[in-house]
mmCIF file of C-alpha atoms in Angstrom:
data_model
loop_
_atom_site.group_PDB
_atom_site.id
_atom_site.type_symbol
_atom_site.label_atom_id
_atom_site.label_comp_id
_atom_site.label_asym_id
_atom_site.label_seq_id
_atom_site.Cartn_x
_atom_site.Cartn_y
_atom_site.Cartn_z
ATOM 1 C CA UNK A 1 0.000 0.000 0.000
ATOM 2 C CA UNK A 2 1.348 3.705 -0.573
ATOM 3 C CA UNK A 3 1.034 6.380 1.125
ATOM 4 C CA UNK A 4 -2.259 8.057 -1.035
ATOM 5 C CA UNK A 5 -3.924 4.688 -1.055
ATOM 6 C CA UNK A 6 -5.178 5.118 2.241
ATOM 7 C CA UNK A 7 -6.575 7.950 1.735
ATOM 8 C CA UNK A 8 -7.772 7.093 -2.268
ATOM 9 C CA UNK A 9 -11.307 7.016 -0.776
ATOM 10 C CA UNK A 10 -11.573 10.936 -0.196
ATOM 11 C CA UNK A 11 -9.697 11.768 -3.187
ATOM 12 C CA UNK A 12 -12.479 10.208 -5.773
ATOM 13 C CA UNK A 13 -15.079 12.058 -3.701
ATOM 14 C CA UNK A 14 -13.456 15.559 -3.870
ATOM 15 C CA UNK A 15 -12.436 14.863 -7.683
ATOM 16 C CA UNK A 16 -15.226 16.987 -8.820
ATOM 17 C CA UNK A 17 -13.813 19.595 -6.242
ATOM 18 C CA UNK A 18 -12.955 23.199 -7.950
ATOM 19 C CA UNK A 19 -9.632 22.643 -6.554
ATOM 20 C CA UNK A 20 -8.986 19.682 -8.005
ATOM 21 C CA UNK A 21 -10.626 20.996 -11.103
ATOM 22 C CA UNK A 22 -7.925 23.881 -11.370
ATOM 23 C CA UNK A 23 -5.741 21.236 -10.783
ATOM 24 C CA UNK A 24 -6.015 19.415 -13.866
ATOM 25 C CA UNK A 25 -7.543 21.658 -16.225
ATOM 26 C CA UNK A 26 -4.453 23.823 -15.500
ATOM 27 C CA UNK A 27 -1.928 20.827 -15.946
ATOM 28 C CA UNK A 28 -3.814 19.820 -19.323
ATOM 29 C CA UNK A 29 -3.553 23.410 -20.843
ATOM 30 C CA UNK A 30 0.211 23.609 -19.844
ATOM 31 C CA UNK A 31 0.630 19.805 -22.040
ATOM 32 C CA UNK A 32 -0.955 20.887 -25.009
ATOM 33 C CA UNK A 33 1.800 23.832 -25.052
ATOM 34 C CA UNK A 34 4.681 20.613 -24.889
ATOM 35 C CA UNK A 35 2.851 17.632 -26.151
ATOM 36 C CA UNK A 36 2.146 17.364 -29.868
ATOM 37 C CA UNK A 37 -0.812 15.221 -30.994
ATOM 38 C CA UNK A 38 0.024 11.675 -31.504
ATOM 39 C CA UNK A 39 2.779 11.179 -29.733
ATOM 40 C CA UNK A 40 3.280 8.016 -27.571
ATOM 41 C CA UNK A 41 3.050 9.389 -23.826
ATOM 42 C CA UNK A 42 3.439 7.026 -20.361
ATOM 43 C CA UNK A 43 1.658 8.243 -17.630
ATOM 44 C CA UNK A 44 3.164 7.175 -14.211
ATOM 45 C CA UNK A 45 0.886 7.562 -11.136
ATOM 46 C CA UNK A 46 -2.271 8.242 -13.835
ATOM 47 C CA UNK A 47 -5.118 7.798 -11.299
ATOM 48 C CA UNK A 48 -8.897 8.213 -12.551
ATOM 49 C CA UNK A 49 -7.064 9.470 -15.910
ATOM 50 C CA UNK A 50 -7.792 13.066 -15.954
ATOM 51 C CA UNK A 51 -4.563 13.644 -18.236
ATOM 52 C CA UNK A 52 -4.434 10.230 -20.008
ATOM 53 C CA UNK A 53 -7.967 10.864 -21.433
ATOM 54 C CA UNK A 54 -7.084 14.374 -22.252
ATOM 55 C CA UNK A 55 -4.217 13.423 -24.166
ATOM 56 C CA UNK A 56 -5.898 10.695 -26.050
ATOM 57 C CA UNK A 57 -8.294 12.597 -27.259
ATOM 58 C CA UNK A 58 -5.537 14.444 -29.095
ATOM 59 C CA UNK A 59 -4.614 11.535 -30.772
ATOM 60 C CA UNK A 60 -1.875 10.569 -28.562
ATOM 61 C CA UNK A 61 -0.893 6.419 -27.907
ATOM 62 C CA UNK A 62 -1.258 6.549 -23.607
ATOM 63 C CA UNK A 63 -0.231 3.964 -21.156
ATOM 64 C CA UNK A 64 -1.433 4.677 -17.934
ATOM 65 C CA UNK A 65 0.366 2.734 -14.934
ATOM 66 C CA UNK A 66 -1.353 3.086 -11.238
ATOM 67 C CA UNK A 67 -1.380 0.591 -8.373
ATOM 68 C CA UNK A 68 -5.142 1.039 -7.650
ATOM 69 C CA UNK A 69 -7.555 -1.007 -9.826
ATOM 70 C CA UNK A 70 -10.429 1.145 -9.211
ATOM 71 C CA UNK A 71 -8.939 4.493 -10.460
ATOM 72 C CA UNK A 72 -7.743 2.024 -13.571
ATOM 73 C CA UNK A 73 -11.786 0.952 -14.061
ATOM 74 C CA UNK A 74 -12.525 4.819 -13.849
ATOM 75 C CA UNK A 75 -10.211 5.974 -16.742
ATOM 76 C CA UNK A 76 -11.218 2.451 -18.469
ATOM 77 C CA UNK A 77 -15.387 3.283 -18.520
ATOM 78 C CA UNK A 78 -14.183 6.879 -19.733
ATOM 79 C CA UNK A 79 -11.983 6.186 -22.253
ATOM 80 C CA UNK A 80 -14.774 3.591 -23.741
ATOM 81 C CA UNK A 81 -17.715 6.310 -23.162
ATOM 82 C CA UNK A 82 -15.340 8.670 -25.468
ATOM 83 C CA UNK A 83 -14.174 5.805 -27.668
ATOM 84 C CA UNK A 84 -10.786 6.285 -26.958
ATOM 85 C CA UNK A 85 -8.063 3.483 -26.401
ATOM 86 C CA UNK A 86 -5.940 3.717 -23.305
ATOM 87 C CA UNK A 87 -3.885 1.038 -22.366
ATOM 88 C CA UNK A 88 -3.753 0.651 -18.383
ATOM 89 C CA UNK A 89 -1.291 -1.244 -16.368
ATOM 90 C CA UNK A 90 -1.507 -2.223 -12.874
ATOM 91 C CA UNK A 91 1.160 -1.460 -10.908
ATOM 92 C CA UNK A 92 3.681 1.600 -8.790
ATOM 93 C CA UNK A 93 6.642 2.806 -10.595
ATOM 94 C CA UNK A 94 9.198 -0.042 -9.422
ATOM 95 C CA UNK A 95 6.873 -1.859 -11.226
ATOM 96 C CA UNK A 96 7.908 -0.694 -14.573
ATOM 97 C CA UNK A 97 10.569 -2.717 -15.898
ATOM 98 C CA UNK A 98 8.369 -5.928 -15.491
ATOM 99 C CA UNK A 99 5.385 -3.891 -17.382
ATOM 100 C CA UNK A 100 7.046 -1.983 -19.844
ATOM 101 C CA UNK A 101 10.129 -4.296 -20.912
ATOM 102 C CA UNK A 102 12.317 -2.016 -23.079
ATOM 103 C CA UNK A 103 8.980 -0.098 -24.331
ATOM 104 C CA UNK A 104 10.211 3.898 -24.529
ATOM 105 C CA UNK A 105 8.069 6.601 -25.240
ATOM 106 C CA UNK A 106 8.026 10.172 -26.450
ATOM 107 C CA UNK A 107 6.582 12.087 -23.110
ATOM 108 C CA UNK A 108 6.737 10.515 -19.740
ATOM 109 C CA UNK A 109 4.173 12.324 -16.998
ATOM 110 C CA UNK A 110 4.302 11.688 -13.197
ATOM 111 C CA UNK A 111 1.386 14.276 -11.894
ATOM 112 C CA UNK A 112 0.953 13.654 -8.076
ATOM 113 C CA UNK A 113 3.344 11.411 -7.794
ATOM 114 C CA UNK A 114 6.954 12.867 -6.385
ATOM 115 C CA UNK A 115 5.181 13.623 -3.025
ATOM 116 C CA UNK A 116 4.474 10.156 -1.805
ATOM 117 C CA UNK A 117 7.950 8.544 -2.441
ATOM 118 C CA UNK A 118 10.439 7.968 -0.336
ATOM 119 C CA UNK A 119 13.551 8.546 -2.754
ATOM 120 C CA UNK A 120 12.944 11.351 -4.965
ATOM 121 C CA UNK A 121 16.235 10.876 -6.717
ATOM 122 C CA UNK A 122 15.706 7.350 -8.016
ATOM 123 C CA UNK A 123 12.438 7.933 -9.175
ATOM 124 C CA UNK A 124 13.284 10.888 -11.289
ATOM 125 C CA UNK A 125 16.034 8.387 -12.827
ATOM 126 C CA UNK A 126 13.350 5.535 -13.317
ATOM 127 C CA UNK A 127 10.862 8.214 -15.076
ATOM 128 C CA UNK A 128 13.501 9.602 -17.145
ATOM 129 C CA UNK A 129 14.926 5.694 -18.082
ATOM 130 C CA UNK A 130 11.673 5.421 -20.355
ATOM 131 C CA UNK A 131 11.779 8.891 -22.603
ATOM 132 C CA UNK A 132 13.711 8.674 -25.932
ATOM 133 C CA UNK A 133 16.060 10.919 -27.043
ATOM 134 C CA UNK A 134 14.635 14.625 -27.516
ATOM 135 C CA UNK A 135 11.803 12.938 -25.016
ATOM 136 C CA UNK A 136 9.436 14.933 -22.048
ATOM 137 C CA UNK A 137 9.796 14.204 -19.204
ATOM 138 C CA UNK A 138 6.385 16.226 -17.375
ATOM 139 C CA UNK A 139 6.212 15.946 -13.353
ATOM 140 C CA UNK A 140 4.605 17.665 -11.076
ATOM 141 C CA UNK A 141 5.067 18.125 -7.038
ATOM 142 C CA UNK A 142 4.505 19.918 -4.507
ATOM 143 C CA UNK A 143 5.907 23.630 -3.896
ATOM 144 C CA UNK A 144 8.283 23.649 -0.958
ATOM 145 C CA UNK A 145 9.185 27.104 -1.226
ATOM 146 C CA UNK A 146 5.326 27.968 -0.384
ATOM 147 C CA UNK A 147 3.906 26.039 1.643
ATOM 148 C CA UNK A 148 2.900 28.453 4.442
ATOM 149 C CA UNK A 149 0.559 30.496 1.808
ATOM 150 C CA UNK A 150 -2.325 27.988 2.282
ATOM 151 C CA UNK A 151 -2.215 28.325 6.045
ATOM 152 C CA UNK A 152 -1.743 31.519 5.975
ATOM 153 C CA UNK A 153 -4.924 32.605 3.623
ATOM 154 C CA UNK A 154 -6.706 30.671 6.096
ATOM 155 C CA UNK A 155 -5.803 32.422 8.877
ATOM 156 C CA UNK A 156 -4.222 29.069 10.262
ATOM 157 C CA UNK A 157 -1.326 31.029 11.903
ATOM 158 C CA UNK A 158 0.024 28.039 14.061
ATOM 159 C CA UNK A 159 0.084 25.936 10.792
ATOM 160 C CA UNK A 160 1.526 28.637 8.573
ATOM 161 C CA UNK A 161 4.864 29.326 11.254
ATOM 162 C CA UNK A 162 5.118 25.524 11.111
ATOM 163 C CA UNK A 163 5.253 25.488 7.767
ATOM 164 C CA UNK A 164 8.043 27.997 7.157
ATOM 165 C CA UNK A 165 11.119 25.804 6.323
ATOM 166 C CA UNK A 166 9.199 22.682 6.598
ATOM 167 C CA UNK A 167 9.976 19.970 4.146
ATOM 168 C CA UNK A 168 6.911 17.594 5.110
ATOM 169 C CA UNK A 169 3.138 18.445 5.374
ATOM 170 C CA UNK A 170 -0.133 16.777 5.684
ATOM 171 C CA UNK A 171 -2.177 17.444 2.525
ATOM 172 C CA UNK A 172 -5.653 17.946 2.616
ATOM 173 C CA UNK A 173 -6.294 13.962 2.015
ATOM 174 C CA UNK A 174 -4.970 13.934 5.871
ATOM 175 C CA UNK A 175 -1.617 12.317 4.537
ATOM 176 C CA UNK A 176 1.677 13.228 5.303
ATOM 177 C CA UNK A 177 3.522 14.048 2.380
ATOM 178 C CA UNK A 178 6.961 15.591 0.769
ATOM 179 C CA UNK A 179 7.516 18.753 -0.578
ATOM 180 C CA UNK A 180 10.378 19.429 -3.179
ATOM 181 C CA UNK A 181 11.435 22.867 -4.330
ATOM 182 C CA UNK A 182 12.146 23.836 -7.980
ATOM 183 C CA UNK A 183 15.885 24.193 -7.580
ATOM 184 C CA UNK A 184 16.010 20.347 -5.942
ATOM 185 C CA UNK A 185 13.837 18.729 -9.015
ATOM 186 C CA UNK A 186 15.431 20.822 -11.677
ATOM 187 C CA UNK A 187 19.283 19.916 -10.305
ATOM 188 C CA UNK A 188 18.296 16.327 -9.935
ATOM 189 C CA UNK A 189 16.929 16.085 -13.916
ATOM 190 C CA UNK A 190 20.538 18.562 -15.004
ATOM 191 C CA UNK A 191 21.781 15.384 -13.316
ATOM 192 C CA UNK A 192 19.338 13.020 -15.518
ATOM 193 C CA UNK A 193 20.563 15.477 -18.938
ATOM 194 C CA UNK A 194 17.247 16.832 -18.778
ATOM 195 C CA UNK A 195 16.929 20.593 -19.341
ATOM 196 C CA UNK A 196 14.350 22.488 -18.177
ATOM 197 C CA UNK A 197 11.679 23.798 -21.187
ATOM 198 C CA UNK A 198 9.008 25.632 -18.734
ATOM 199 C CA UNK A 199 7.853 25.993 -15.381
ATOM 200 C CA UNK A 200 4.490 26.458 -14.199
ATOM 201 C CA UNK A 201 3.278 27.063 -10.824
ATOM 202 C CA UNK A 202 -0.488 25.771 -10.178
ATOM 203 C CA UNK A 203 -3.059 26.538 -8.538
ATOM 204 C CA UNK A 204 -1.862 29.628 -7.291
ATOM 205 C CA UNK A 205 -5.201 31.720 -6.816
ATOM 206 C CA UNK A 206 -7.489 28.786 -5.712
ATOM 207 C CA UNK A 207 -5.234 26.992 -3.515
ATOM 208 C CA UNK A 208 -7.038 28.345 -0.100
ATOM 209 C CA UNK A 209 -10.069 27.451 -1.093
ATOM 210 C CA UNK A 210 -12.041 24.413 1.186
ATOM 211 C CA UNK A 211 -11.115 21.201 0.118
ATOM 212 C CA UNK A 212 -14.815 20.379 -0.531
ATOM 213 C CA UNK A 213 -15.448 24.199 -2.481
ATOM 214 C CA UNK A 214 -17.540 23.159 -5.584
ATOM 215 C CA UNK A 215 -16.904 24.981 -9.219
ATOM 216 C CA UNK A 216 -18.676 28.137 -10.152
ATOM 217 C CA UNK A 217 -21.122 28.294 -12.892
ATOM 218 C CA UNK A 218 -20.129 29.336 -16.141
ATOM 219 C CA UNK A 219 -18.864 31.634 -17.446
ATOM 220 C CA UNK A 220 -17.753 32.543 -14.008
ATOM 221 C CA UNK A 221 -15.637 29.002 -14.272
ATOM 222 C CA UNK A 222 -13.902 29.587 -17.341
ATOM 223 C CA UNK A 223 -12.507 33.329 -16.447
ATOM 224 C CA UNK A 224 -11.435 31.451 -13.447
ATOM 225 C CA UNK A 225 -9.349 28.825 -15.159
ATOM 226 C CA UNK A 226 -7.872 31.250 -17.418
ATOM 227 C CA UNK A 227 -6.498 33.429 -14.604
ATOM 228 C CA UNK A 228 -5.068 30.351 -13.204
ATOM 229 C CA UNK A 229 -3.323 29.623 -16.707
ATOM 230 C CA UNK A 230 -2.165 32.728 -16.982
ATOM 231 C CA UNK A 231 -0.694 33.367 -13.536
ATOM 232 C CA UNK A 232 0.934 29.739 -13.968
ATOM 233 C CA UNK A 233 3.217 31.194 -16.651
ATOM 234 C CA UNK A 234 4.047 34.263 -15.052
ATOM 235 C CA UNK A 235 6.231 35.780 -12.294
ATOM 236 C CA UNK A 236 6.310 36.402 -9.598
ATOM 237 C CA UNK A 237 2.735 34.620 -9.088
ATOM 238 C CA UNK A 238 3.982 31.314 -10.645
ATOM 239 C CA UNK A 239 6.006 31.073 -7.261
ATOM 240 C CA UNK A 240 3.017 30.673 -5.349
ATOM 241 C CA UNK A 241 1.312 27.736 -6.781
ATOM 242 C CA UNK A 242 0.702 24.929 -4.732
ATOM 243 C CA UNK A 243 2.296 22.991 -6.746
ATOM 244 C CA UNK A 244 4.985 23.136 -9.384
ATOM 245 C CA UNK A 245 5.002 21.585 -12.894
ATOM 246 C CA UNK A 246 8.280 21.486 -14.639
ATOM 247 C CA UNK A 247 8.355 19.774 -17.932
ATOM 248 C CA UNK A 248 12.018 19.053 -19.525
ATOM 249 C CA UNK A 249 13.573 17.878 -22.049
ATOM 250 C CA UNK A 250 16.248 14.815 -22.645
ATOM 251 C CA UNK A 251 19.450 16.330 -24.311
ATOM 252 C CA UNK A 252 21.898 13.766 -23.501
#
């Protein structure tokens, strides 16, 4: 069992959450500015399949890898209600090498995933083993360098002071969890020959909302999400995204 799988029951509840919403929607409009259409893309940690469906239905070849079989019958029913192929495996990323063989692909995405594993370092290095040359590598964790903001908006004072410096919280799922800065994932992939193509920050506007806050109503909604996308890309507000997506680039 990992670390989210206890707490796997809340997650599908608040998936329909607006911040979980922001979430994705933001992490989708950052791929299509990276991903072309039909590539082949692996999807590490995939979940309910937000992004794999997303991504198929711009023509890309997905395998989606997750250790729980329900999230795997969730992106199964909708990539059949879209008519979409997307191959799932079961199974955490140690797993790979027994699911995958020598398979390589042309994007590899771990959204989610950084913060519930114990050795950031060799997980980077197994994610990165499976892009080709000139391949994406697209991860996303969570921003150490802000994690007193939530707290803070809250007015959770205690909890913000605590978090100043901290390099462990306990998300909103209840589960103690890691946080990574930019500087520690970006020297790790320099490491990897990975260069950095972008940086996003997300979530950066919606992030204090209540866990359980449901969407607007349109159009409300969509001027929302394209704030978020917009601040994602920018500084300084980028900085204070909940979490940070950093896709990259192989180049050696």
């Amino acid at each position: 069992m990992t670390l989210f799988s206890a707490a796997e029951g809340t997650w599908v509840e608040r998936l329909g959450g607006l911040r979980n919403l922001v979430r994705q929607e933001s992490i989708a409009r950052q791929l299509e500015c990276h991903v072309p259409s039909r590539h082949t893309v692996l999807d590490v940690g995939c979940g309910q399949g937000t992004q794999a469906i997303r991504l198929a239905e711009r023509g890309c070849t997905v395998v989606g890898v997750d250790p729980s079989t329900a999230l795997l019958e969730q992106l199964r029913a909708a990539a059949h209600a879209g008519g979409l192929q997307v191959q799932t495996c079961v199974g955490s990323l140690e797993d790979l090498p027994a699911l995958l063989d020598d398979r390589r692909f042309e994007v590899v995405c771990a959204h989610g995933l950084l913060m519930y594993l114990e050795d950031t370092a060799a997980a980077l290095a197994m994610l990165a083993s499976y892009a080709i040359p000139d391949g994406l590598l697209s991860v996303t964790f969570r921003n150490g360098a802000a994690l007193a903001y939530r707290p803070a908006l809250r007015g959770q004072w205690r909890a913000a002071t605590e978090a100043l410096g901290a390099k462990t919280y306990v998300n909103e799922l209840g589960v103690t969890a890691t946080a990574h800065t930019l500087e520690n994932i970006t020297g790790c992939l320099t490491e990897l020959g990975f260069a950095v193509v972008q940086w996003y920050g997300v979530r950066v506007f919606t992030d204090p909302m209540p866990a359980d806050q449901a969407p607007p109503p349109e159009p409300e909604l969509r001027r929302l999400l394209d704030v978020e996308y917009e601040a994602s890309r920018r500084d300084p507000y980028r900085h204070f995204g909940s979490q940070i997506h950093v896709v990259a680039q192989r180049t050696s």
